[in-house]
Amino acid sequence: MKKGGSVNATNWRQIGSNVKDVFRSPTFLVPVIISVILLVLFFLRRYIRWTVKCSSKNDMEGKTVIITGGNTGLGKATAYELAKRNARVIIACRNDIKGEAVARSIKIKTGNPFVYCSHLDLGNQRSIREFVQDFLSKESALHVLINNAAYLGPKATTDDGYERTFGVNYLGHFYLTYLLQDRLKKCGPSRIINIASDAIKKGKLDFDDLPLRSYDIYGAYARSKASLGMFTMEAHRRWFDDTVTSYAVHPGAVCTDLLRSWPGIFGQVLRVASRILFKSPDDGCQTIVYCAVSNGLKKFSGRLFSECNVGSFPESLRDKEQCRKLWDLSLELCGLEKEQDSEDQEPELNTNHVTNQTTHTKSQ
């Protein structure tokens, strides 16, 4: 009995040793590690790509919409969705050839003949003025302005000498919107939709360092989106009484051409990751469409939307004095005269919440 017990103990020790060898073997570890990585990527992809679809069925017939950067990515997907709803869509972009091709494609796919392309370079204030002059001479109405175009990349300057990320993403859109304000007011109720980003949480605006002497690609992008958020709130305070409402939209992480200018290996990794993990433009544009077509959003003017629900800007951006200061600085940088503040009559931001509601009437 004793001898048998000793043999059994030896066998169990041998089995345990063999099991340890198996677990330590590359033929076991490699597949397990790969499986864990794939599982993590699968759930991460599901989380990032989670999307709330726009439930509104509102028609946009008789409404005119401008979309900057509408020849690619989010802008293109938004243009297609609004054209399906019978809107008159103007795609404003730098690449005329690509823009015209996109406009033709959308016309064919939607059967909507009122989709056009017009040249606009947001990094050139003269181009912005020419675009506005051309638009006002051809179009009698403007109901929705979607400021979508963006730059993210190495340090560069606009044709007017401003840091390019700030100049294109924010200042160019400010100038464009300001020049179109009379047409927006005339056609009220009208809407301004600024495409923001989760990066606004990291955005820091130093009025004494507009050139960004210590340049960081993501930091510059975050600053530009934070400025757009401040612009959204200040536009609400100044133009709400003229029936012009303004909204900012965080579309989520979307696979677009935005990362094409990020240099180096890190840029290549980001582009590959975006193709695997990020939302498609068709999903990413849903909240933009929601803010463009849905009823009942007027009381949420000046707010940030994400996944077809209203949220709030970070506390760091909600300083009224800083918003006014940015507005006045922007007027100066665009060669415009400073305005008189109507501080006593300015509307307050609604802090309640709204959920994605299904509507089936014509957009108001």
Tab-separated table of C-alpha atoms in Angstrom:
chain	number	residue	atom	x	y	z
A	1	MET	CA	0.000	0.000	0.000
A	2	LYS	CA	2.744	2.362	0.855
A	3	LYS	CA	4.595	1.594	-2.328
A	4	GLY	CA	1.421	2.105	-4.414
A	5	GLY	CA	0.764	5.449	-2.731
A	6	SER	CA	4.301	6.588	-3.516
A	7	VAL	CA	3.862	5.636	-7.181
A	8	ASN	CA	0.574	7.541	-7.401
A	9	ALA	CA	2.152	10.635	-5.867
A	10	THR	CA	5.002	10.406	-8.372
A	11	ASN	CA	2.537	10.101	-11.249
A	12	TRP	CA	0.578	13.136	-10.091
A	13	ARG	CA	3.779	15.159	-9.801
A	14	GLN	CA	4.717	14.088	-13.318
A	15	ILE	CA	1.285	15.053	-14.627
A	16	GLY	CA	1.524	18.429	-12.893
A	17	SER	CA	4.949	19.013	-14.407
A	18	ASN	CA	3.657	18.110	-17.861
A	19	VAL	CA	0.693	20.494	-17.490
A	20	LYS	CA	3.013	23.327	-16.469
A	21	ASP	CA	5.173	22.614	-19.511
A	22	VAL	CA	2.086	22.792	-21.731
A	23	PHE	CA	0.997	26.132	-20.258
A	24	ARG	CA	4.514	27.487	-20.716
A	25	SER	CA	4.784	26.205	-24.262
A	26	PRO	CA	4.645	28.807	-27.075
A	27	THR	CA	2.225	26.531	-28.931
A	28	PHE	CA	-0.265	27.149	-26.100
A	29	LEU	CA	0.609	30.720	-25.069
A	30	VAL	CA	0.632	32.296	-28.539
A	31	PRO	CA	-2.916	31.251	-29.504
A	32	VAL	CA	-4.211	32.250	-26.065
A	33	ILE	CA	-2.607	35.701	-26.239
A	34	ILE	CA	-3.898	36.232	-29.781
A	35	SER	CA	-7.386	35.136	-28.732
A	36	VAL	CA	-7.410	37.534	-25.778
A	37	ILE	CA	-6.241	40.429	-27.973
A	38	LEU	CA	-8.894	39.669	-30.594
A	39	LEU	CA	-11.568	39.448	-27.913
A	40	VAL	CA	-10.531	42.807	-26.451
A	41	LEU	CA	-10.523	44.377	-29.932
A	42	PHE	CA	-13.947	42.902	-30.651
A	43	PHE	CA	-15.558	44.457	-27.569
A	44	LEU	CA	-13.628	47.717	-28.011
A	45	ARG	CA	-14.862	47.908	-31.594
A	46	ARG	CA	-18.448	47.262	-30.478
A	47	TYR	CA	-18.133	50.010	-27.857
A	48	ILE	CA	-16.619	52.616	-30.197
A	49	ARG	CA	-19.044	51.834	-33.024
A	50	TRP	CA	-22.155	51.937	-30.860
A	51	THR	CA	-24.504	54.393	-32.565
A	52	VAL	CA	-27.913	55.914	-31.900
A	53	LYS	CA	-29.654	56.383	-35.226
A	54	CYS	CA	-31.580	59.567	-36.000
A	55	SER	CA	-35.221	58.620	-35.491
A	56	SER	CA	-36.716	61.745	-37.046
A	57	LYS	CA	-38.423	61.185	-40.418
A	58	ASN	CA	-38.769	64.897	-41.148
A	59	ASP	CA	-38.631	65.977	-44.756
A	60	MET	CA	-36.332	68.848	-45.792
A	61	GLU	CA	-38.089	69.899	-48.991
A	62	GLY	CA	-37.772	73.656	-49.466
A	63	LYS	CA	-34.781	73.849	-47.098
A	64	THR	CA	-31.322	74.940	-48.226
A	65	VAL	CA	-28.250	73.482	-46.510
A	66	ILE	CA	-24.536	74.304	-46.753
A	67	ILE	CA	-22.066	71.616	-45.673
A	68	THR	CA	-18.364	72.483	-45.529
A	69	GLY	CA	-16.075	69.592	-46.410
A	70	GLY	CA	-19.048	67.826	-47.927
A	71	ASN	CA	-16.959	65.979	-50.496
A	72	THR	CA	-15.649	63.329	-48.108
A	73	GLY	CA	-16.248	61.475	-44.843
A	74	LEU	CA	-18.849	62.902	-42.474
A	75	GLY	CA	-19.719	65.769	-44.782
A	76	LYS	CA	-20.387	63.463	-47.709
A	77	ALA	CA	-22.520	61.104	-45.597
A	78	THR	CA	-24.482	64.052	-44.179
A	79	ALA	CA	-25.035	65.509	-47.644
A	80	TYR	CA	-26.400	62.171	-48.823
A	81	GLU	CA	-28.765	61.816	-45.841
A	82	LEU	CA	-30.157	65.338	-46.242
A	83	ALA	CA	-30.471	64.978	-50.022
A	84	LYS	CA	-32.567	61.850	-49.388
A	85	ARG	CA	-34.872	64.097	-47.391
A	86	ASN	CA	-35.189	66.427	-50.408
A	87	ALA	CA	-33.032	69.271	-49.088
A	88	ARG	CA	-31.264	71.634	-51.457
A	89	VAL	CA	-27.622	70.833	-50.614
A	90	ILE	CA	-24.523	72.921	-51.337
A	91	ILE	CA	-21.272	71.031	-50.850
A	92	ALA	CA	-18.575	73.598	-50.029
A	93	CYS	CA	-15.035	72.263	-50.461
A	94	ARG	CA	-11.543	72.981	-51.793
A	95	ASN	CA	-11.355	70.075	-54.241
A	96	ASP	CA	-13.779	71.072	-56.991
A	97	ILE	CA	-13.273	67.921	-59.061
A	98	LYS	CA	-13.977	65.587	-56.159
A	99	GLY	CA	-16.813	67.779	-54.948
A	100	GLU	CA	-18.534	67.766	-58.335
A	101	ALA	CA	-18.159	63.979	-58.532
A	102	VAL	CA	-19.720	63.563	-55.090
A	103	ALA	CA	-22.584	65.900	-55.984
A	104	ARG	CA	-23.313	63.922	-59.172
A	105	SER	CA	-23.173	60.631	-57.269
A	106	ILE	CA	-25.619	61.869	-54.623
A	107	LYS	CA	-27.989	63.159	-57.308
A	108	ILE	CA	-28.029	59.750	-58.966
A	109	LYS	CA	-28.426	57.768	-55.736
A	110	THR	CA	-31.139	59.946	-54.210
A	111	GLY	CA	-32.934	61.219	-57.300
A	112	ASN	CA	-32.575	64.730	-55.859
A	113	PRO	CA	-31.390	67.126	-58.604
A	114	PHE	CA	-30.688	69.958	-56.157
A	115	VAL	CA	-27.198	68.979	-54.986
A	116	TYR	CA	-24.369	71.318	-55.949
A	117	CYS	CA	-20.675	71.879	-55.341
A	118	SER	CA	-19.117	75.279	-54.704
A	119	HIS	CA	-15.467	76.158	-54.136
A	120	LEU	CA	-14.479	77.122	-50.596
A	121	ASP	CA	-11.053	77.239	-48.958
A	122	LEU	CA	-11.470	77.890	-45.233
A	123	GLY	CA	-7.773	78.680	-44.950
A	124	ASN	CA	-8.193	81.732	-47.188
A	125	GLN	CA	-10.451	84.591	-46.120
A	126	ARG	CA	-10.702	85.905	-49.664
A	127	SER	CA	-12.028	82.510	-50.776
A	128	ILE	CA	-14.601	82.636	-47.968
A	129	ARG	CA	-15.801	86.072	-49.078
A	130	GLU	CA	-16.021	84.927	-52.698
A	131	PHE	CA	-17.981	81.837	-51.694
A	132	VAL	CA	-20.460	83.933	-49.702
A	133	GLN	CA	-20.864	86.450	-52.528
A	134	ASP	CA	-21.478	83.654	-55.016
A	135	PHE	CA	-23.927	81.902	-52.705
A	136	LEU	CA	-25.927	85.058	-51.953
A	137	SER	CA	-26.160	85.900	-55.644
A	138	LYS	CA	-27.490	82.448	-56.563
A	139	GLU	CA	-29.487	81.275	-53.552
A	140	SER	CA	-32.399	83.067	-51.934
A	141	ALA	CA	-32.440	81.044	-48.715
A	142	LEU	CA	-30.271	79.349	-46.116
A	143	HIS	CA	-31.830	77.250	-43.378
A	144	VAL	CA	-29.001	75.034	-42.111
A	145	LEU	CA	-25.251	75.717	-42.047
A	146	ILE	CA	-23.121	72.703	-41.121
A	147	ASN	CA	-19.525	73.636	-40.266
A	148	ASN	CA	-17.858	70.277	-40.775
A	149	ALA	CA	-14.519	70.676	-42.591
A	150	ALA	CA	-11.387	70.196	-40.485
A	151	TYR	CA	-7.601	69.987	-40.593
A	152	LEU	CA	-5.449	67.807	-38.339
A	153	GLY	CA	-1.753	67.530	-39.081
A	154	PRO	CA	1.727	69.067	-38.830
A	155	LYS	CA	2.169	72.729	-38.022
A	156	ALA	CA	1.306	74.982	-40.947
A	157	THR	CA	-0.304	78.339	-41.593
A	158	THR	CA	-3.326	79.504	-43.536
A	159	ASP	CA	-2.958	81.835	-46.507
A	160	ASP	CA	-3.683	84.678	-44.086
A	161	GLY	CA	-0.848	83.668	-41.754
A	162	TYR	CA	-2.770	82.028	-38.900
A	163	GLU	CA	-1.969	78.655	-37.350
A	164	ARG	CA	-3.732	76.284	-39.750
A	165	THR	CA	-5.674	74.048	-37.349
A	166	PHE	CA	-7.143	77.063	-35.563
A	167	GLY	CA	-7.556	78.988	-38.823
A	168	VAL	CA	-9.425	76.281	-40.742
A	169	ASN	CA	-11.345	74.453	-38.027
A	170	TYR	CA	-12.484	77.520	-36.119
A	171	LEU	CA	-11.676	80.929	-37.587
A	172	GLY	CA	-12.661	80.081	-41.151
A	173	HIS	CA	-16.002	78.734	-39.954
A	174	PHE	CA	-16.539	81.767	-37.728
A	175	TYR	CA	-15.952	84.098	-40.678
A	176	LEU	CA	-18.170	82.065	-42.989
A	177	THR	CA	-21.006	81.958	-40.452
A	178	TYR	CA	-20.704	85.649	-39.650
A	179	LEU	CA	-20.937	86.639	-43.303
A	180	LEU	CA	-24.011	84.423	-43.742
A	181	GLN	CA	-25.802	85.575	-40.589
A	182	ASP	CA	-28.199	87.950	-42.368
A	183	ARG	CA	-29.416	85.198	-44.676
A	184	LEU	CA	-29.790	82.827	-41.724
A	185	LYS	CA	-31.800	85.454	-39.820
A	186	LYS	CA	-33.951	86.196	-42.860
A	187	CYS	CA	-34.840	82.503	-43.212
A	188	GLY	CA	-35.386	81.794	-39.533
A	189	PRO	CA	-35.920	79.534	-37.811
A	190	SER	CA	-32.513	78.449	-39.061
A	191	ARG	CA	-29.710	76.380	-37.580
A	192	ILE	CA	-25.932	76.424	-37.244
A	193	ILE	CA	-24.335	73.045	-36.560
A	194	ASN	CA	-20.668	72.996	-35.576
A	195	ILE	CA	-18.899	69.634	-35.662
A	196	ALA	CA	-17.053	69.330	-32.395
A	197	SER	CA	-15.126	66.458	-30.851
A	198	ASP	CA	-14.466	64.769	-27.552
A	199	ALA	CA	-11.126	66.580	-27.807
A	200	ILE	CA	-12.785	69.761	-26.504
A	201	LYS	CA	-12.242	68.378	-23.003
A	202	LYS	CA	-8.501	68.775	-23.560
A	203	GLY	CA	-8.710	72.060	-25.460
A	204	LYS	CA	-6.874	75.048	-23.997
A	205	LEU	CA	-7.070	78.493	-25.586
A	206	ASP	CA	-4.255	80.879	-24.697
A	207	PHE	CA	-5.078	84.288	-26.176
A	208	ASP	CA	-1.422	85.258	-25.863
A	209	ASP	CA	-0.203	82.255	-27.878
A	210	LEU	CA	-2.367	81.949	-30.989
A	211	PRO	CA	0.595	80.728	-33.129
A	212	LEU	CA	1.107	77.828	-30.666
A	213	ARG	CA	4.835	78.092	-30.154
A	214	SER	CA	4.922	74.606	-28.578
A	215	TYR	CA	2.948	72.820	-31.273
A	216	ASP	CA	1.274	69.489	-30.660
A	217	ILE	CA	-1.012	67.990	-33.326
A	218	TYR	CA	-3.694	66.755	-30.959
A	219	GLY	CA	-3.414	69.811	-28.721
A	220	ALA	CA	-3.892	72.134	-31.686
A	221	TYR	CA	-6.920	70.137	-32.820
A	222	ALA	CA	-8.402	70.158	-29.306
A	223	ARG	CA	-7.916	73.934	-29.096
A	224	SER	CA	-9.713	74.470	-32.398
A	225	LYS	CA	-12.678	72.316	-31.337
A	226	ALA	CA	-12.852	74.031	-27.949
A	227	SER	CA	-13.010	77.349	-29.797
A	228	LEU	CA	-15.888	75.997	-31.914
A	229	GLY	CA	-17.690	75.059	-28.713
A	230	MET	CA	-17.262	78.570	-27.314
A	231	PHE	CA	-18.450	79.981	-30.648
A	232	THR	CA	-21.562	77.782	-30.453
A	233	MET	CA	-22.504	79.175	-27.048
A	234	GLU	CA	-21.781	82.791	-27.958
A	235	ALA	CA	-23.682	82.542	-31.253
A	236	HIS	CA	-26.651	81.288	-29.230
A	237	ARG	CA	-26.481	84.299	-26.911
A	238	ARG	CA	-26.218	86.792	-29.755
A	239	TRP	CA	-28.509	85.333	-32.420
A	240	PHE	CA	-31.125	83.255	-30.598
A	241	ASP	CA	-33.568	86.165	-30.520
A	242	ASP	CA	-33.235	86.352	-34.307
A	243	THR	CA	-34.486	82.723	-34.509
A	244	VAL	CA	-31.024	81.393	-35.347
A	245	THR	CA	-30.182	78.414	-33.135
A	246	SER	CA	-26.746	76.877	-32.790
A	247	TYR	CA	-25.642	73.377	-31.841
A	248	ALA	CA	-22.355	71.530	-31.501
A	249	VAL	CA	-22.143	67.838	-32.357
A	250	HIS	CA	-19.651	65.233	-31.180
A	251	PRO	CA	-20.049	62.475	-33.809
A	252	GLY	CA	-17.826	59.957	-32.041
A	253	ALA	CA	-14.695	58.322	-33.434
A	254	VAL	CA	-15.335	58.109	-37.179
A	255	CYS	CA	-13.173	56.626	-39.922
A	256	THR	CA	-12.573	59.558	-42.289
A	257	ASP	CA	-9.671	61.207	-44.100
A	258	LEU	CA	-8.985	63.469	-41.113
A	259	LEU	CA	-5.955	61.417	-40.038
A	260	ARG	CA	-4.339	61.422	-43.487
A	261	SER	CA	-1.875	64.208	-42.581
A	262	TRP	CA	-0.692	62.771	-39.244
A	263	PRO	CA	2.965	61.975	-39.932
A	264	GLY	CA	5.179	59.061	-38.970
A	265	ILE	CA	4.583	55.539	-37.749
A	266	PHE	CA	2.067	56.736	-35.159
A	267	GLY	CA	-0.010	58.256	-37.942
A	268	GLN	CA	0.081	54.986	-39.868
A	269	VAL	CA	-1.015	53.057	-36.763
A	270	LEU	CA	-3.879	55.507	-36.188
A	271	ARG	CA	-5.088	55.167	-39.771
A	272	VAL	CA	-5.062	51.369	-39.573
A	273	ALA	CA	-6.804	51.430	-36.186
A	274	SER	CA	-9.455	53.825	-37.475
A	275	ARG	CA	-10.334	51.484	-40.328
A	276	ILE	CA	-10.730	48.586	-37.894
A	277	LEU	CA	-12.285	50.223	-34.843
A	278	PHE	CA	-13.996	53.495	-35.744
A	279	LYS	CA	-17.551	54.179	-36.911
A	280	SER	CA	-18.412	54.495	-40.557
A	281	PRO	CA	-19.327	58.013	-41.781
A	282	ASP	CA	-22.901	56.769	-42.296
A	283	ASP	CA	-23.139	56.046	-38.565
A	284	GLY	CA	-21.113	59.073	-37.524
A	285	CYS	CA	-23.411	61.543	-39.294
A	286	GLN	CA	-26.567	60.456	-37.451
A	287	THR	CA	-26.428	63.126	-34.726
A	288	ILE	CA	-25.594	65.811	-37.292
A	289	VAL	CA	-28.700	64.852	-39.253
A	290	TYR	CA	-30.693	64.754	-36.016
A	291	CYS	CA	-29.723	68.338	-35.172
A	292	ALA	CA	-30.491	69.442	-38.733
A	293	VAL	CA	-33.977	67.944	-39.077
A	294	SER	CA	-35.548	67.206	-35.684
A	295	ASN	CA	-38.277	69.242	-34.037
A	296	GLY	CA	-38.194	70.469	-30.456
A	297	LEU	CA	-34.504	71.382	-30.298
A	298	LYS	CA	-34.842	75.177	-30.157
A	299	LYS	CA	-34.746	75.241	-26.357
A	300	PHE	CA	-31.441	73.370	-26.455
A	301	SER	CA	-29.662	75.931	-28.618
A	302	GLY	CA	-26.076	76.498	-27.546
A	303	ARG	CA	-25.633	72.918	-26.325
A	304	LEU	CA	-23.446	69.953	-27.249
A	305	PHE	CA	-25.103	66.865	-28.754
A	306	SER	CA	-23.815	63.302	-28.945
A	307	GLU	CA	-25.606	60.095	-29.979
A	308	CYS	CA	-28.787	62.108	-30.686
A	309	ASN	CA	-28.946	63.308	-27.078
A	310	VAL	CA	-28.149	66.667	-25.547
A	311	GLY	CA	-25.192	67.059	-23.230
A	312	SER	CA	-23.096	69.885	-21.834
A	313	PHE	CA	-19.825	71.568	-22.632
A	314	PRO	CA	-16.998	71.209	-20.118
A	315	GLU	CA	-17.095	73.797	-17.355
A	316	SER	CA	-13.796	75.215	-18.617
A	317	LEU	CA	-15.488	76.423	-21.816
A	318	ARG	CA	-18.594	77.984	-20.302
A	319	ASP	CA	-17.020	81.236	-19.109
A	320	LYS	CA	-19.072	84.020	-20.755
A	321	GLU	CA	-16.257	86.552	-20.618
A	322	GLN	CA	-13.882	84.166	-22.372
A	323	CYS	CA	-16.498	83.415	-25.031
A	324	ARG	CA	-17.020	87.141	-25.656
A	325	LYS	CA	-13.280	87.690	-25.754
A	326	LEU	CA	-12.871	84.978	-28.391
A	327	TRP	CA	-15.738	86.467	-30.414
A	328	ASP	CA	-14.201	89.960	-30.362
A	329	LEU	CA	-10.759	88.580	-31.211
A	330	SER	CA	-12.246	86.623	-34.117
A	331	LEU	CA	-13.863	89.777	-35.484
A	332	GLU	CA	-10.488	91.492	-35.326
A	333	LEU	CA	-8.645	88.603	-37.021
A	334	CYS	CA	-11.243	88.634	-39.820
A	335	GLY	CA	-11.042	92.400	-40.288
A	336	LEU	CA	-14.578	92.982	-38.978
A	337	GLU	CA	-15.852	95.694	-36.668
A	338	LYS	CA	-16.470	94.926	-33.008
A	339	GLU	CA	-20.133	94.576	-32.053
A	340	GLN	CA	-22.076	96.074	-29.182
A	341	ASP	CA	-22.965	93.462	-26.574
A	342	SER	CA	-26.605	93.105	-25.572
A	343	GLU	CA	-25.704	91.496	-22.262
A	344	ASP	CA	-28.892	92.432	-20.430
A	345	GLN	CA	-31.111	90.591	-22.905
A	346	GLU	CA	-29.008	87.541	-23.683
A	347	PRO	CA	-30.797	84.166	-23.438
A	348	GLU	CA	-29.586	81.576	-20.974
A	349	LEU	CA	-28.577	78.062	-21.970
A	350	ASN	CA	-31.214	75.440	-21.232
A	351	THR	CA	-29.685	72.845	-18.885
A	352	ASN	CA	-32.416	70.218	-19.251
A	353	HIS	CA	-31.997	67.055	-21.283
A	354	VAL	CA	-33.677	65.731	-24.387
A	355	THR	CA	-33.722	62.245	-25.845
A	356	ASN	CA	-33.941	61.074	-29.419
A	357	GLN	CA	-37.628	61.367	-30.277
A	358	THR	CA	-39.311	60.023	-33.364
A	359	THR	CA	-41.122	62.650	-35.447
A	360	HIS	CA	-42.854	62.332	-38.770
A	361	THR	CA	-43.622	65.910	-39.758
A	362	LYS	CA	-41.817	68.416	-41.875
A	363	SER	CA	-38.713	69.956	-40.223
A	364	GLN	CA	-39.445	73.291	-38.549
